[in-house]
mmCIF file with all atom_site columns, C-alpha atoms in Angstrom:
data_model
loop_
_atom_site.group_PDB
_atom_site.id
_atom_site.type_symbol
_atom_site.label_atom_id
_atom_site.label_alt_id
_atom_site.label_comp_id
_atom_site.label_asym_id
_atom_site.label_entity_id
_atom_site.label_seq_id
_atom_site.pdbx_PDB_ins_code
_atom_site.Cartn_x
_atom_site.Cartn_y
_atom_site.Cartn_z
_atom_site.occupancy
_atom_site.B_iso_or_equiv
_atom_site.pdbx_formal_charge
_atom_site.auth_seq_id
_atom_site.auth_comp_id
_atom_site.auth_asym_id
_atom_site.auth_atom_id
_atom_site.pdbx_PDB_model_num
ATOM 1  C CA . MET A 1 1  ? 15.366  -3.029  2.934   1.00 83.00 ? 1  MET A CA 1
ATOM 2  C CA . THR A 1 2  ? 15.855  0.464   1.814   1.00 90.00 ? 2  THR A CA 1
ATOM 3  C CA . TYR A 1 3  ? 17.145  -0.614  -1.441  1.00 94.00 ? 3  TYR A CA 1
ATOM 4  C CA . ASP A 1 4  ? 14.210  -2.639  -1.886  1.00 94.00 ? 4  ASP A CA 1
ATOM 5  C CA . LEU A 1 5  ? 11.909  0.147   -1.193  1.00 94.00 ? 5  LEU A CA 1
ATOM 6  C CA . ALA A 1 6  ? 13.875  2.559   -3.177  1.00 94.00 ? 6  ALA A CA 1
ATOM 7  C CA . GLU A 1 7  ? 13.336  0.273   -6.343  1.00 95.00 ? 7  GLU A CA 1
ATOM 8  C CA . ALA A 1 8  ? 9.551   -0.115  -5.694  1.00 94.00 ? 8  ALA A CA 1
ATOM 9  C CA . LEU A 1 9  ? 9.526   3.741   -5.812  1.00 92.00 ? 9  LEU A CA 1
ATOM 10 C CA . THR A 1 10 ? 11.568  4.210   -8.834  1.00 94.00 ? 10 THR A CA 1
ATOM 11 C CA . ALA A 1 11 ? 9.795   1.634   -10.816 1.00 94.00 ? 11 ALA A CA 1
ATOM 12 C CA . LEU A 1 12 ? 6.311   3.266   -9.937  1.00 92.00 ? 12 LEU A CA 1
ATOM 13 C CA . HIS A 1 13 ? 7.333   6.880   -10.472 1.00 90.00 ? 13 HIS A CA 1
ATOM 14 C CA . ASP A 1 14 ? 8.940   5.588   -13.886 1.00 92.00 ? 14 ASP A CA 1
ATOM 15 C CA . HIS A 1 15 ? 5.505   5.132   -14.786 1.00 92.00 ? 15 HIS A CA 1
ATOM 16 C CA . GLY A 1 16 ? 3.943   7.840   -13.396 1.00 90.00 ? 16 GLY A CA 1
ATOM 17 C CA . ILE A 1 17 ? 2.461   6.752   -10.401 1.00 91.00 ? 17 ILE A CA 1
ATOM 18 C CA . ALA A 1 18 ? 2.370   8.150   -6.776  1.00 88.00 ? 18 ALA A CA 1
ATOM 19 C CA . HIS A 1 19 ? 1.624   5.594   -4.068  1.00 88.00 ? 19 HIS A CA 1
ATOM 20 C CA . ARG A 1 20 ? 0.633   8.009   -1.099  1.00 85.00 ? 20 ARG A CA 1
ATOM 21 C CA . ASP A 1 21 ? 0.478   5.564   1.346   1.00 87.00 ? 21 ASP A CA 1
ATOM 22 C CA . ILE A 1 22 ? 3.846   4.454   1.949   1.00 88.00 ? 22 ILE A CA 1
ATOM 23 C CA . LYS A 1 23 ? 3.810   2.847   6.143   1.00 90.00 ? 23 LYS A CA 1
ATOM 24 C CA . PRO A 1 24 ? 5.089   0.129   7.556   1.00 91.00 ? 24 PRO A CA 1
ATOM 25 C CA . GLU A 1 25 ? 1.709   -1.844  7.266   1.00 93.00 ? 25 GLU A CA 1
ATOM 26 C CA . ASN A 1 26 ? 2.172   -1.639  3.421   1.00 93.00 ? 26 ASN A CA 1
ATOM 27 C CA . LEU A 1 27 ? 5.491   -3.611  3.553   1.00 95.00 ? 27 LEU A CA 1
ATOM 28 C CA . VAL A 1 28 ? 5.702   -6.986  3.644   1.00 97.00 ? 28 VAL A CA 1
ATOM 29 C CA . TYR A 1 29 ? 8.309   -9.439  2.413   1.00 96.00 ? 29 TYR A CA 1
ATOM 30 C CA . ASN A 1 30 ? 8.344   -12.157 -0.030  1.00 96.00 ? 30 ASN A CA 1
ATOM 31 C CA . GLU A 1 31 ? 9.401   -15.693 -0.077  1.00 97.00 ? 31 GLU A CA 1
ATOM 32 C CA . HIS A 1 32 ? 12.904  -14.552 -1.314  1.00 95.00 ? 32 HIS A CA 1
ATOM 33 C CA . PHE A 1 33 ? 13.083  -12.046 1.583   1.00 94.00 ? 33 PHE A CA 1
ATOM 34 C CA . ARG A 1 34 ? 12.471  -8.867  -0.889  1.00 94.00 ? 34 ARG A CA 1
ATOM 35 C CA . LEU A 1 35 ? 10.702  -6.346  0.343   1.00 95.00 ? 35 LEU A CA 1
ATOM 36 C CA . LEU A 1 36 ? 7.362   -5.767  -1.559  1.00 95.00 ? 36 LEU A CA 1
ATOM 37 C CA . LEU A 1 37 ? 5.241   -2.578  -1.551  1.00 94.00 ? 37 LEU A CA 1
ATOM 38 C CA . ILE A 1 38 ? 1.340   -3.359  -1.274  1.00 94.00 ? 38 ILE A CA 1
ATOM 39 C CA . ASP A 1 39 ? -1.767  -1.479  -0.979  1.00 92.00 ? 39 ASP A CA 1
ATOM 40 C CA . PHE A 1 40 ? -2.345  0.467   -4.339  1.00 88.00 ? 40 PHE A CA 1
ATOM 41 C CA . ASP A 1 41 ? -5.612  1.719   -3.043  1.00 88.00 ? 41 ASP A CA 1
ATOM 42 C CA . GLN A 1 42 ? -4.534  5.473   -3.155  1.00 85.00 ? 42 GLN A CA 1
ATOM 43 C CA . THR A 1 43 ? -2.240  5.845   -5.905  1.00 84.00 ? 43 THR A CA 1
ATOM 44 C CA . VAL A 1 44 ? -2.468  8.298   -8.366  1.00 84.00 ? 44 VAL A CA 1
ATOM 45 C CA . SER A 1 45 ? -1.400  8.842   -12.173 1.00 86.00 ? 45 SER A CA 1
ATOM 46 C CA . VAL A 1 46 ? 0.736   11.696  -12.073 1.00 81.00 ? 46 VAL A CA 1
ATOM 47 C CA . THR A 1 47 ? 1.785   13.274  -15.843 1.00 72.00 ? 47 THR A CA 1
ATOM 48 C CA . SER A 1 48 ? 3.613   16.086  -16.888 1.00 59.00 ? 48 SER A CA 1
ATOM 49 C CA . GLU A 1 49 ? 0.244   18.057  -17.315 1.00 61.00 ? 49 GLU A CA 1
ATOM 50 C CA . ASN A 1 50 ? -0.707  17.146  -13.903 1.00 55.00 ? 50 ASN A CA 1
ATOM 51 C CA . GLN A 1 51 ? 2.509   17.024  -11.617 1.00 55.00 ? 51 GLN A CA 1
ATOM 52 C CA . ASN A 1 52 ? 0.625   18.323  -8.600  1.00 56.00 ? 52 ASN A CA 1
ATOM 53 C CA . VAL A 1 53 ? -1.300  16.011  -6.225  1.00 56.00 ? 53 VAL A CA 1
ATOM 54 C CA . SER A 1 54 ? -3.656  18.373  -4.851  1.00 55.00 ? 54 SER A CA 1
ATOM 55 C CA . ASP A 1 55 ? -5.981  16.329  -2.263  1.00 57.00 ? 55 ASP A CA 1
ATOM 56 C CA . GLN A 1 56 ? -4.789  14.794  1.090   1.00 56.00 ? 56 GLN A CA 1
ATOM 57 C CA . SER A 1 57 ? -4.665  10.596  0.678   1.00 57.00 ? 57 SER A CA 1
ATOM 58 C CA . GLY A 1 58 ? -3.121  8.002   2.746   1.00 55.00 ? 58 GLY A CA 1
ATOM 59 C CA . THR A 1 59 ? -2.687  7.483   6.422   1.00 62.00 ? 59 THR A CA 1
ATOM 60 C CA . ARG A 1 60 ? -2.900  10.807  8.699   1.00 61.00 ? 60 ARG A CA 1
ATOM 61 C CA . TYR A 1 61 ? 0.151   9.825   10.834  1.00 59.00 ? 61 TYR A CA 1
ATOM 62 C CA . TRP A 1 62 ? 2.146   8.907   7.946   1.00 56.00 ? 62 TRP A CA 1
ATOM 63 C CA . SER A 1 63 ? 1.853   11.817  5.725   1.00 60.00 ? 63 SER A CA 1
ATOM 64 C CA . ALA A 1 64 ? 3.900   14.498  5.318   1.00 60.00 ? 64 ALA A CA 1
ATOM 65 C CA . PRO A 1 65 ? 3.285   17.511  7.514   1.00 61.00 ? 65 PRO A CA 1
ATOM 66 C CA . GLY A 1 66 ? 2.964   19.547  4.645   1.00 63.00 ? 66 GLY A CA 1
ATOM 67 C CA . SER A 1 67 ? 0.676   17.413  3.007   1.00 57.00 ? 67 SER A CA 1
ATOM 68 C CA . PHE A 1 68 ? -2.176  19.004  5.259   1.00 52.00 ? 68 PHE A CA 1
ATOM 69 C CA . THR A 1 69 ? -4.155  22.386  5.319   1.00 53.00 ? 69 THR A CA 1
ATOM 70 C CA . LEU A 1 70 ? -5.522  24.151  8.242   1.00 44.00 ? 70 LEU A CA 1
ATOM 71 C CA . SER A 1 71 ? -8.975  23.224  6.511   1.00 45.00 ? 71 SER A CA 1
ATOM 72 C CA . SER A 1 72 ? -8.110  19.856  6.289   1.00 44.00 ? 72 SER A CA 1
ATOM 73 C CA . PHE A 1 73 ? -7.971  19.762  10.220  1.00 41.00 ? 73 PHE A CA 1
ATOM 74 C CA . LEU A 1 74 ? -10.752 22.240  10.911  1.00 42.00 ? 74 LEU A CA 1
ATOM 75 C CA . SER A 1 75 ? -13.235 19.889  8.626   1.00 46.00 ? 75 SER A CA 1
ATOM 76 C CA . ASN A 1 76 ? -12.533 16.710  10.752  1.00 48.00 ? 76 ASN A CA 1
ATOM 77 C CA . GLY A 1 77 ? -12.788 18.566  14.334  1.00 47.00 ? 77 GLY A CA 1
ATOM 78 C CA . SER A 1 78 ? -9.135  17.798  15.482  1.00 48.00 ? 78 SER A CA 1
ATOM 79 C CA . CYS A 1 79 ? -7.684  21.082  15.733  1.00 43.00 ? 79 CYS A CA 1
#
């Protein structure tokens, strides 16, 4: 499972794509029991000129803590 996920992420990153919503609900198995990464609604293209993705995206409880700012908590009243 870990290998399949790493392979999928490597393929995306090799093409300059950041998925930004990796969570259990976006991982499924195909008929050959290979893990597939799905739901590409939050993806962004990352080029050498644009390596920073500044807007927070993805599922809140599955996001890295560093992807949030104080203002993102204050704006939705969850602080």
